[in-house]
Short mmCIF file of C-alpha atoms in Angstrom, two decimals:
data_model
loop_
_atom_site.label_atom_id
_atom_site.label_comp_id
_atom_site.label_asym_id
_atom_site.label_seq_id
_atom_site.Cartn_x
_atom_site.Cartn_y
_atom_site.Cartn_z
CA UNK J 1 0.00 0.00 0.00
CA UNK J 2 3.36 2.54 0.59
CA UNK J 3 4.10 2.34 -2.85
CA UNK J 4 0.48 3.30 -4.19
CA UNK J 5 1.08 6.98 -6.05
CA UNK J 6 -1.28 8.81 -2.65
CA UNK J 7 1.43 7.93 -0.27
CA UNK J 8 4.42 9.79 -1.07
CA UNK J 9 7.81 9.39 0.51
CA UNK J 10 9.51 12.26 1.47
CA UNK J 11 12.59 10.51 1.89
CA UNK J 12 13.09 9.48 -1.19
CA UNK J 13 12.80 13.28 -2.16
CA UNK J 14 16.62 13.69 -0.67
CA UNK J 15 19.96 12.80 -2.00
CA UNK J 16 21.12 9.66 -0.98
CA UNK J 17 24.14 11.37 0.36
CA UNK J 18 21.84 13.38 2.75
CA UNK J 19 19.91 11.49 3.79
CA UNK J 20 22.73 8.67 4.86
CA UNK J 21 24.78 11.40 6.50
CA UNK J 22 21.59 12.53 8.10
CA UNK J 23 20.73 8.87 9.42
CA UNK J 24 24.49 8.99 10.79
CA UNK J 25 24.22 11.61 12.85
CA UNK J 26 20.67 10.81 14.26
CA UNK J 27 21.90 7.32 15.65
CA UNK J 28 25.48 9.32 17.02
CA UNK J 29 23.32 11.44 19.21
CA UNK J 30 21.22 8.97 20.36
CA UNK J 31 18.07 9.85 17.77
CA UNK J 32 17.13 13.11 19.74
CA UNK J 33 18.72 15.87 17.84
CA UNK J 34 18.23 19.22 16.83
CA UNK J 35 18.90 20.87 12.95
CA UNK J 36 22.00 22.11 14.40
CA UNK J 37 23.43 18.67 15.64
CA UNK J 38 23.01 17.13 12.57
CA UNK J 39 24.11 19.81 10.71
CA UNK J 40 27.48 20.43 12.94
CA UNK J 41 28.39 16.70 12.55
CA UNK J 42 27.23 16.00 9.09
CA UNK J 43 29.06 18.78 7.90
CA UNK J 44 25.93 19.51 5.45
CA UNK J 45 23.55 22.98 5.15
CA UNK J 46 21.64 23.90 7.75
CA UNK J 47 18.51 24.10 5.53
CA UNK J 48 19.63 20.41 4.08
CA UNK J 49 19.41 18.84 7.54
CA UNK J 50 15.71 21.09 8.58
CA UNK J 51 14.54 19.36 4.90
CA UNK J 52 16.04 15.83 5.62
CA UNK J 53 14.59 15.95 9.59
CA UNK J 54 11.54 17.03 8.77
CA UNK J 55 11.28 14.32 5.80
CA UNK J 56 12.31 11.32 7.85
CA UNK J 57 10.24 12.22 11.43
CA UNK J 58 7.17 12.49 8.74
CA UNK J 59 7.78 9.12 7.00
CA UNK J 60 9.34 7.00 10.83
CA UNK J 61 6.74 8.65 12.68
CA UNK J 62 8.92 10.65 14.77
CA UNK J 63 8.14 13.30 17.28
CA UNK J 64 8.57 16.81 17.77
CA UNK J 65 9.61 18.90 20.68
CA UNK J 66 9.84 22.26 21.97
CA UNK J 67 12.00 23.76 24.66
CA UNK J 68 10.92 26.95 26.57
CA UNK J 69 13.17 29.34 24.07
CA UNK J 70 10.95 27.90 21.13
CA UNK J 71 14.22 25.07 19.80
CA UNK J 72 12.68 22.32 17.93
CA UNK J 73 13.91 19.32 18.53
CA UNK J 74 13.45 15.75 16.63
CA UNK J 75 13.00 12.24 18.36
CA UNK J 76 13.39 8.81 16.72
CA UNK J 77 11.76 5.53 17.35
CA UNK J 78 14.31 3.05 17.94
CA UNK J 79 13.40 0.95 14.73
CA UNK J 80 12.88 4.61 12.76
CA UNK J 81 15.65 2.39 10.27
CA UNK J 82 13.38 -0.37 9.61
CA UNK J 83 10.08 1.76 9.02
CA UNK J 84 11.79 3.60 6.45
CA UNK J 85 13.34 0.79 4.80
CA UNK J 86 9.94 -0.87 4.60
CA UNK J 87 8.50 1.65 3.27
CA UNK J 88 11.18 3.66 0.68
CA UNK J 89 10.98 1.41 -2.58
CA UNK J 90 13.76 3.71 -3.58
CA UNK J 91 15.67 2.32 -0.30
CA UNK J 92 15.30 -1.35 -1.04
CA UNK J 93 16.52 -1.07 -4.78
CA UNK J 94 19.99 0.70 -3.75
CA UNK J 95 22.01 -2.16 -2.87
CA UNK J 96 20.69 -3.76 -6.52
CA UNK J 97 21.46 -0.33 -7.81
CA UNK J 98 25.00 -0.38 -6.80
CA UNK J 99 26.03 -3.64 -7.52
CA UNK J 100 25.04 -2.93 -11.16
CA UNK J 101 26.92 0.01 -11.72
CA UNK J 102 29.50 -1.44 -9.98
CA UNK J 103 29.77 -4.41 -12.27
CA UNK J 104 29.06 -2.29 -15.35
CA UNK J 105 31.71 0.52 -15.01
CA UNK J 106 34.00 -2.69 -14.11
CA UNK J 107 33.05 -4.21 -17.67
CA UNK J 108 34.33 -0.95 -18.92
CA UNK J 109 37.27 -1.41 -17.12
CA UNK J 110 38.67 -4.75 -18.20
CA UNK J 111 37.23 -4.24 -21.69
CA UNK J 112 40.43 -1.67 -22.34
CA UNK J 113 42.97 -4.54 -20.86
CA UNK J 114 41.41 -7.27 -22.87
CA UNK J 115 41.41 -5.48 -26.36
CA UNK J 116 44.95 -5.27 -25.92
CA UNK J 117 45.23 -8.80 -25.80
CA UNK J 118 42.43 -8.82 -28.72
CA UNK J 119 44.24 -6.36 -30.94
CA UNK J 120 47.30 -8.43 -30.66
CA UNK J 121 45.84 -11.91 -31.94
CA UNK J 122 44.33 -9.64 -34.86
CA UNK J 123 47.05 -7.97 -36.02
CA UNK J 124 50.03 -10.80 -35.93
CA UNK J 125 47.79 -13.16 -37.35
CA UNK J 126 46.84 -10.80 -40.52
CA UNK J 127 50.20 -10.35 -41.11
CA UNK J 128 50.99 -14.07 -40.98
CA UNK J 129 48.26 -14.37 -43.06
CA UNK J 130 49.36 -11.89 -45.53
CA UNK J 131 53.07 -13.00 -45.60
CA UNK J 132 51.86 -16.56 -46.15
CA UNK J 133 49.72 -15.53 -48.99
CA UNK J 134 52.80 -14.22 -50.72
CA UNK J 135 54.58 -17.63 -50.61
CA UNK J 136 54.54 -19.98 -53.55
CA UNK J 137 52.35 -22.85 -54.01
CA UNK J 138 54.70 -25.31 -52.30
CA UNK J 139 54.83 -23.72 -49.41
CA UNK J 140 50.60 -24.22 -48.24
CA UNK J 141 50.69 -26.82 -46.19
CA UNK J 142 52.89 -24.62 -43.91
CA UNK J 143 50.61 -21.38 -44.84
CA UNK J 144 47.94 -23.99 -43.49
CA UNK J 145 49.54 -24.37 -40.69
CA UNK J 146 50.25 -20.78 -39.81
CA UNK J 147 46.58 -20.63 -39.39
CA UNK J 148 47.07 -22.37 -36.29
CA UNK J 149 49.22 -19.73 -34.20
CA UNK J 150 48.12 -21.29 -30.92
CA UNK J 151 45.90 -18.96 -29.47
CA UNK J 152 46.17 -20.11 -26.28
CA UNK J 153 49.67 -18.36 -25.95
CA UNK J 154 47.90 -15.13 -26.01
CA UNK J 155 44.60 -15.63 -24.67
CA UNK J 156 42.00 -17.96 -23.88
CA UNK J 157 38.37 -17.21 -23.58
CA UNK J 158 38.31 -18.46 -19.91
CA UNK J 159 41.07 -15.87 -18.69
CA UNK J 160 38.37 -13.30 -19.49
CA UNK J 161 35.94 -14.79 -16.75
CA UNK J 162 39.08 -14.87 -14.57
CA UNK J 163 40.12 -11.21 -15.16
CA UNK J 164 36.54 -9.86 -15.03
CA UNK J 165 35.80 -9.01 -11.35
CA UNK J 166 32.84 -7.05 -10.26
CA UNK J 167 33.84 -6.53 -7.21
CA UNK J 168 37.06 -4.39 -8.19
CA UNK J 169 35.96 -1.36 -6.11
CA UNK J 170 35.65 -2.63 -3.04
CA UNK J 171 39.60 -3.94 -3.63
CA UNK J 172 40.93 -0.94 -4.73
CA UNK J 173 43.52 -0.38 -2.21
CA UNK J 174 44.60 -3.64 -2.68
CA UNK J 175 48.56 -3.89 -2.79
CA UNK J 176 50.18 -3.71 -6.44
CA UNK J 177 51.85 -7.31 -6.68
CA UNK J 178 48.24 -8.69 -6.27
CA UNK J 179 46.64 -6.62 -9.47
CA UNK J 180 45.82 -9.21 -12.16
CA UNK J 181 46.74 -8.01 -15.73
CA UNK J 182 44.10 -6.63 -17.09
CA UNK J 183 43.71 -4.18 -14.42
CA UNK J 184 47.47 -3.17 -14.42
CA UNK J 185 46.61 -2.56 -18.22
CA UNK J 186 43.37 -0.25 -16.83
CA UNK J 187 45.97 1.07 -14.45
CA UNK J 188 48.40 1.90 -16.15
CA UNK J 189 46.54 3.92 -19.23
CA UNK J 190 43.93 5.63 -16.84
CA UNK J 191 45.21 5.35 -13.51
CA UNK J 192 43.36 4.14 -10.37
CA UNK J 193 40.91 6.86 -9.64
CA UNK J 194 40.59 9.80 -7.35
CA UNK J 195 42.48 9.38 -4.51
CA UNK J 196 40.39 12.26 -2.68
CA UNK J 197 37.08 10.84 -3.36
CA UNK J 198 34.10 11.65 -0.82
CA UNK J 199 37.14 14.10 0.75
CA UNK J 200 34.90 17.64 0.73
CA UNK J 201 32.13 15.02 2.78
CA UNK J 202 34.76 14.52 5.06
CA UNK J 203 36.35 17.94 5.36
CA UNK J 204 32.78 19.46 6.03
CA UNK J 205 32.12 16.97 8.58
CA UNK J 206 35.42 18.13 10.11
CA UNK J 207 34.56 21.79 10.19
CA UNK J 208 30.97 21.35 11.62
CA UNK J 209 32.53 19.33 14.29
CA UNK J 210 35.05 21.61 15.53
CA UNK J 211 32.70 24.88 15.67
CA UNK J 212 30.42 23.03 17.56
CA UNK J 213 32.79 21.95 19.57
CA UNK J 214 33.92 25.52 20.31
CA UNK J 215 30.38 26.66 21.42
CA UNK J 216 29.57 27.81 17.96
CA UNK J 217 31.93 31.05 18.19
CA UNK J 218 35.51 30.27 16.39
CA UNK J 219 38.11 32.69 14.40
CA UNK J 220 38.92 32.25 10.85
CA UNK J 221 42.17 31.54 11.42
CA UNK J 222 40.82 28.45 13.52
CA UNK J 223 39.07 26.90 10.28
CA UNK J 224 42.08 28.13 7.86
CA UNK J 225 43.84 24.36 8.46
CA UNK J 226 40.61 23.19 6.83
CA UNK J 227 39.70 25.40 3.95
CA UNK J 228 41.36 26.17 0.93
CA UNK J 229 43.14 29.08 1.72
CA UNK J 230 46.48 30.69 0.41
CA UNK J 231 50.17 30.96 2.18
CA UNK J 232 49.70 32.97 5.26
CA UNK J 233 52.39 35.95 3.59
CA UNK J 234 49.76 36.27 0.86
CA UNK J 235 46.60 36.57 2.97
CA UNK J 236 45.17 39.81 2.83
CA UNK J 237 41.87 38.83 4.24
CA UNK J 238 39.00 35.95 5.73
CA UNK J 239 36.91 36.11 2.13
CA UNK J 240 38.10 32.28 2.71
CA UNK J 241 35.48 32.15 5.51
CA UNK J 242 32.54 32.60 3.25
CA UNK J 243 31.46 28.91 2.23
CA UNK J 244 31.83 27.79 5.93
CA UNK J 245 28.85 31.12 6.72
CA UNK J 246 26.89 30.40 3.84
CA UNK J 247 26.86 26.07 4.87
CA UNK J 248 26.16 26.75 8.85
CA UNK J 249 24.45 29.62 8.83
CA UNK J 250 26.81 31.66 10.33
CA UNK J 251 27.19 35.76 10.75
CA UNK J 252 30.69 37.91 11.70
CA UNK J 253 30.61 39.60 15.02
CA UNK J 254 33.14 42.19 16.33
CA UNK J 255 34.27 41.83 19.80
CA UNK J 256 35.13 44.82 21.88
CA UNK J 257 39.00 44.64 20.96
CA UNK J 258 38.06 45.04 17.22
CA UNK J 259 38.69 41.55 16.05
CA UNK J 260 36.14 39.66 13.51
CA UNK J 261 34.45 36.76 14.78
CA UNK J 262 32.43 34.27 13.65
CA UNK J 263 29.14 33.02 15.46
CA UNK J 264 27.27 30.15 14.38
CA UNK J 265 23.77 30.00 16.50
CA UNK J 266 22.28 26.80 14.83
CA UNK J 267 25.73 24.53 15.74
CA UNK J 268 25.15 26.29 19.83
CA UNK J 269 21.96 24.61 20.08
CA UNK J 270 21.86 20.84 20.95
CA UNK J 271 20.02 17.97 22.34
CA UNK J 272 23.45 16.40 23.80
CA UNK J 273 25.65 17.13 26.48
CA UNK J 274 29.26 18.81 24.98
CA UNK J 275 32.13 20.22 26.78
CA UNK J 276 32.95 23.33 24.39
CA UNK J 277 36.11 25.32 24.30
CA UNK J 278 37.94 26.43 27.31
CA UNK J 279 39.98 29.45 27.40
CA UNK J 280 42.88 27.52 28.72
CA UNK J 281 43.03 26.00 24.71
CA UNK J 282 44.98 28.46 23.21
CA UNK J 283 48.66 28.04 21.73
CA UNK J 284 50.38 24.69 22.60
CA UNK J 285 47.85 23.13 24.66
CA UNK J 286 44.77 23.67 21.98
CA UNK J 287 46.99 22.00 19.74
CA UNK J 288 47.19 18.76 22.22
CA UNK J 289 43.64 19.31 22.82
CA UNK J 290 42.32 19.64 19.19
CA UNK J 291 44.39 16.14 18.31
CA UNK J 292 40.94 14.79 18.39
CA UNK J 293 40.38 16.18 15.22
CA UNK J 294 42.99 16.29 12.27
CA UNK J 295 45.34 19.34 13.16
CA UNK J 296 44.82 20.30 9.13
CA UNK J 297 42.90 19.00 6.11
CA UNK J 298 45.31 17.06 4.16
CA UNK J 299 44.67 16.02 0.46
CA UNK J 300 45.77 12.73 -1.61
CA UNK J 301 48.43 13.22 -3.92
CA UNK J 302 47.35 11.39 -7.31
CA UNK J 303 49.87 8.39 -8.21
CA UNK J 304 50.37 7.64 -11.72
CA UNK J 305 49.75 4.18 -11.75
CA UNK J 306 49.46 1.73 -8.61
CA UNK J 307 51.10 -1.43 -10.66
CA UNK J 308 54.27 -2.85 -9.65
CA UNK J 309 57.41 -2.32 -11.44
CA UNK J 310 57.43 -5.86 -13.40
CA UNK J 311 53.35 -5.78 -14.21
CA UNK J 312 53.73 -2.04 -15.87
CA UNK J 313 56.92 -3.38 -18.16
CA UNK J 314 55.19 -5.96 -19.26
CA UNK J 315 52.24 -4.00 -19.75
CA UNK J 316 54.30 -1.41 -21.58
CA UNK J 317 55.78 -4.38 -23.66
CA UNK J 318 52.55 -5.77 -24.74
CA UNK J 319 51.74 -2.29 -25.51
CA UNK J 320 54.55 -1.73 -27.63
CA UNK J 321 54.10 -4.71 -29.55
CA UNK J 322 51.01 -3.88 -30.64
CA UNK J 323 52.04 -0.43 -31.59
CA UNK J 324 55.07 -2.64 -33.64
CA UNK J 325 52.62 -4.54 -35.45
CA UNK J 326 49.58 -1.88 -36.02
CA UNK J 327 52.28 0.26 -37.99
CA UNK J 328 53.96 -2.92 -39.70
CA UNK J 329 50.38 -4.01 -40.88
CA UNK J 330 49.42 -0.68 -41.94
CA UNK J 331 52.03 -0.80 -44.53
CA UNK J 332 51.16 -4.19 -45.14
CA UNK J 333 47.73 -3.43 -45.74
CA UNK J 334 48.73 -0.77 -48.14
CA UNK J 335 50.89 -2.75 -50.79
CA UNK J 336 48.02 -5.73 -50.59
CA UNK J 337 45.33 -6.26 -52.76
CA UNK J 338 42.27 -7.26 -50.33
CA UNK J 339 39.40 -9.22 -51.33
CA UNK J 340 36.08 -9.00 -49.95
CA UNK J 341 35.16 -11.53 -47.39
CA UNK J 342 37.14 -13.74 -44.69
CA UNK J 343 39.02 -12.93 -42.47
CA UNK J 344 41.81 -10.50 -43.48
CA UNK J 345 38.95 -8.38 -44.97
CA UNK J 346 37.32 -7.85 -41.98
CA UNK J 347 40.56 -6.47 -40.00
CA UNK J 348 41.38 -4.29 -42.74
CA UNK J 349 37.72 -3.17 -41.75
CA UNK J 350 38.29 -2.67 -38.26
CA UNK J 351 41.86 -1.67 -38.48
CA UNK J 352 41.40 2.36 -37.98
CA UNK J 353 39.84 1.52 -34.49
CA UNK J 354 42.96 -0.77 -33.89
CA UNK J 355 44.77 2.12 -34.78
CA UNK J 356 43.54 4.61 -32.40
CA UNK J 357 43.50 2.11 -30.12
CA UNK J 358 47.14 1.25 -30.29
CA UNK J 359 47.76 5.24 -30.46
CA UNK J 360 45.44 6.02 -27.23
CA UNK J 361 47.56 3.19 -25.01
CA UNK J 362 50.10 5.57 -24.76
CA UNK J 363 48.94 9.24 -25.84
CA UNK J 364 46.71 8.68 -22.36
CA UNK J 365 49.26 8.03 -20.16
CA UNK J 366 51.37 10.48 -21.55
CA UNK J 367 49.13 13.37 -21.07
CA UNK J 368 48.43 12.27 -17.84
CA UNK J 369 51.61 12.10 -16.73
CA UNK J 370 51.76 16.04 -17.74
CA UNK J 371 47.88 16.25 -15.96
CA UNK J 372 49.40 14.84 -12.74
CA UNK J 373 52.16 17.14 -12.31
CA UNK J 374 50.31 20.34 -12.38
CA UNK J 375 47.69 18.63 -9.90
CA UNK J 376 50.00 17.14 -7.59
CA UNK J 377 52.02 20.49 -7.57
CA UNK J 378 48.30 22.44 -6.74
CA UNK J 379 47.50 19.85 -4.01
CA UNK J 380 50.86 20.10 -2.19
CA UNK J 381 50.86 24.01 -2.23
CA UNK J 382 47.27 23.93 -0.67
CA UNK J 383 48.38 21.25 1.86
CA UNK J 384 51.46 23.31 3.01
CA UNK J 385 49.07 26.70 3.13
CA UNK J 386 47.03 24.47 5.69
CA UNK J 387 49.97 23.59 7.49
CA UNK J 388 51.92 26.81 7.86
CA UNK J 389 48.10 28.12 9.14
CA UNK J 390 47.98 25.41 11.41
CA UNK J 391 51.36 25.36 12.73
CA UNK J 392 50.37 29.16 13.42
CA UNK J 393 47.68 27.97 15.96
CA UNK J 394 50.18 26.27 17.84
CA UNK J 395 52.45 29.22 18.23
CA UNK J 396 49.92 32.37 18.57
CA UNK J 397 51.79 35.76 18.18
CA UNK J 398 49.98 37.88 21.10
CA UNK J 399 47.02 39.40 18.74
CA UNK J 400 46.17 35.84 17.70
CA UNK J 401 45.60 34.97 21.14
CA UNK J 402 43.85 37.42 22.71
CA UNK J 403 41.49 36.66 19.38
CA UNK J 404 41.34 32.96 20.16
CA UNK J 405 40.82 34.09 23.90
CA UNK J 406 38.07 36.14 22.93
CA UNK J 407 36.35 33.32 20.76
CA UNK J 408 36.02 31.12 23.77
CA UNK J 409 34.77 34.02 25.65
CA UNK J 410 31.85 34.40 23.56
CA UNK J 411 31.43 30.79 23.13
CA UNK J 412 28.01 29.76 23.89
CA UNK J 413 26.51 26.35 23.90
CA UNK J 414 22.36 25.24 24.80
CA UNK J 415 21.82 21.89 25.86
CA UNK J 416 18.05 20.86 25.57
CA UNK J 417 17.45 17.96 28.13
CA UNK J 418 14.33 17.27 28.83
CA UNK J 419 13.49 19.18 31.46
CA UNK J 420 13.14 22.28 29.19
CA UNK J 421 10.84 20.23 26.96
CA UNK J 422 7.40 22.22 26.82
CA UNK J 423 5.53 20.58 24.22
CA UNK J 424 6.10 17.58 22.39
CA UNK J 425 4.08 16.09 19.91
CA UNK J 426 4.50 12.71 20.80
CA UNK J 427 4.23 9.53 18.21
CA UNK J 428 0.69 10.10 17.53
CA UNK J 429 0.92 13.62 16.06
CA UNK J 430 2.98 12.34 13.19
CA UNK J 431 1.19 10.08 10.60
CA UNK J 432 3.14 8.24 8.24
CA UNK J 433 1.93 10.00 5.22
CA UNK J 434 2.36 13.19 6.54
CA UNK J 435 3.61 16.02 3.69
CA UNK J 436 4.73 19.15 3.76
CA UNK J 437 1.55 21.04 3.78
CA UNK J 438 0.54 19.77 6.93
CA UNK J 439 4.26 20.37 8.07
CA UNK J 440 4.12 23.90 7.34
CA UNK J 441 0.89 24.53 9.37
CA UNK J 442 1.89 22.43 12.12
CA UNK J 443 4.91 24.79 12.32
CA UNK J 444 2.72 27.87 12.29
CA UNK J 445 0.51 26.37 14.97
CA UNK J 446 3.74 26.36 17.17
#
């Protein structure tokens, strides 16, 4: 009946992304949460985690409560998990979803490695064929025989089934020596992927985390280790701060020395107990203190290729070997009169994409290698601008630290127990085809 077009999921309304991260961060804080906890340690928009709270209490049949300064606050049933997976379609088909693009883009993969091996068998035996043709009539038997190259040397059907493995992703950081061929062939000519993938998840979750773990107030130079920011001799100003204020909600607040802070009121609200920032965590002893976090947002370095020494020679062998005989049979093909039909005919056919084929398997890496230089060079000059920022934290100049100093100061941080519960809606107010209609005049009723 959930999956009749009246009931509508608002779950299934959210990125996947979202909503998992939401999920998360529900379950850390013990499913009672407000928009700023999940927000803070999520590390996603304040508005995303409203939409995504308001969207799962409506389809789990959670509750709403209110404290006595009007905070709304979200609770959970302990199986909220197993009511939405029962009733999200969308939720049930992932997995299946996943495993078939995982298996398909792995089919791309190993379909580069094998024509290599393909290519190879086609061109060598066109040119034996064409350099038997050329022989004289006492010499067929052996032009018979030359039809019979032995395959087998090359490639056999049943190493394809071998090589093609669909669960290549979840071994990706598998060590070099145990990469099978056809992946040091995908390896070598595209590389192994992004090394930084999912990173900005993680780098948001990182800054969320550590301004509500400061009582919402912080510096910019505090979040400078985590943003992309230039070497501290060529900063000229916090414009660097902006994303982190436009994700969290936050606003800039002067203190009565002068110096620009930064106040986040959604991450100073919460539903859990949190020991904030003390002023004694400033210089040396924040940076012991703050080892509970990374001290500075450090990117992945791209590698080339992760195959061993011997696997990339022989890849670059086979490689060149086809090259050998692509521009060998070209000329071939050239000075020969080809007849229409069998088998020669049909890689004369095919032969431009063996061509660009045999051209590609090292144009690619080539231009990569020239790719990976300029991007390796970027990522190291960011990571060193977090550093030097970082490294600045642990040895304040005296303007620094009566900034920090006045950061904690100013820190402020709510905890919602119950106690200061006023109203709650309890399990009944929410139905499980509740939309956002009745949402919005619940809200106004409060």
């Amino acid at each position: 009946a959930n999956l009749q077009p009246g009931n509508r999921i608002e779950t299934d309304k959210l990125p996947a992304d979202v909503r998992n991260r939401t999920m998360e961060s529900i379950d850390s804080f013990g499913r009672r949460v407000t928009i700023g906890d999940v927000a803070g340690r999520a590390g996603i928009k304040v508005n995303e985690a409203e939409r995504a709270l308001q969207a799962l209490a409506a389809d789990t049949g959670g509750a709403l409560e209110v404290s006595d300064e009007g905070d709304v606050l979200y609770v959970f049933p302990r199986d909220y998990r197993t009511k939405l997976v029962a009733k999200s379609f969308r939720m049930r088909i992932e997995p299946l979803l996943e495993k078939t693009k995982a298996a398909g883009e792995y089919l791309i993969r190993v379909s580069f490695g094998t024509t290599l091996i393909v290519s190879i068998v086609l061109v060598y035996t066109t040119i034996i064929a064409l350099v038997s043709s050329r022989s004289d009539e006492d010499n067929r038997g052996r032009r018979g025989r030359s039809y019979d190259p032995g395959f087998s040397f090359f490639f056999r059907p049943s190493d394809l089934f071998w090589y093609w493995d669909p669960y290549y992703y979840r071994r990706r950081k598998m060590k070099a020596e145990n990469m099978n061929f056809v992946e040091s062939v995908f390896s070598f000519v595209f590389g192994d992927g992004d090394p930084n993938l999912g990173i900005e998840e993680e780098r948001w979750k990182l800054v969320g985390q550590y301004i509500a773990s400061n009582g919402g107030v912080v510096t910019a130079e505090e979040l400078a280790p985590y943003l992309d920011v230039p070497m501290m001799k060529e900063n000229e100003d916090e414009s660097y701060i902006l994303p982190v204020l436009l994700r969290f909600d936050g606003q800039p607040e002067v203190d009565d020395k002068g110096n620009i802070l930064y106040r986040f009121p959604s991450l100073q609200r919460t539903a859990s107990s949190k020991r904030g920032g003390r002023k004694e965590y400033v210089g040396k002893k924040w940076f012991e203190w703050v080892g509970e976090f990374q001290k500075f947002f450090q990117e992945e370095k791209w590698q080339f290729s992760k195959t061993g020494a011997s696997e990339k020679a022989m890849v670059v062998g086979l490689g060149g070997l086809n090259l050998a005989g692509v521009i060998i049979l070209s000329t071939m093909l050239k000075d020969a009169a080809v007849s229409h039909g069998g088998f020669v005919s049909f890689v004369a056919n095919i032969f431009p994409l063996l061509q660009i084929y045999a051209a590609s398997f090292f144009a690619i890496p080539l231009f990569r290698w020239f790719l990976l230089l300029k991007k390796n060079a970027e990522i190291e000059k960011r990571n060193l601008a977090r550093e030097e920022h970082a490294q600045a934290l642990e040895r304040p100049d005296l303007s620094l630290r009566q900034k920090l100093l006045s950061a904690r100061d100013m820190a402020q941080q709510t905890v919602i127990g119950q106690d200061r519960v006023v109203y709650s809606t309890d399990k009944d107010f929410i139905e499980q085809d509740f939309d956002e209609r009745e949402w919005d005049k619940r809200f106004k009723e409060l």
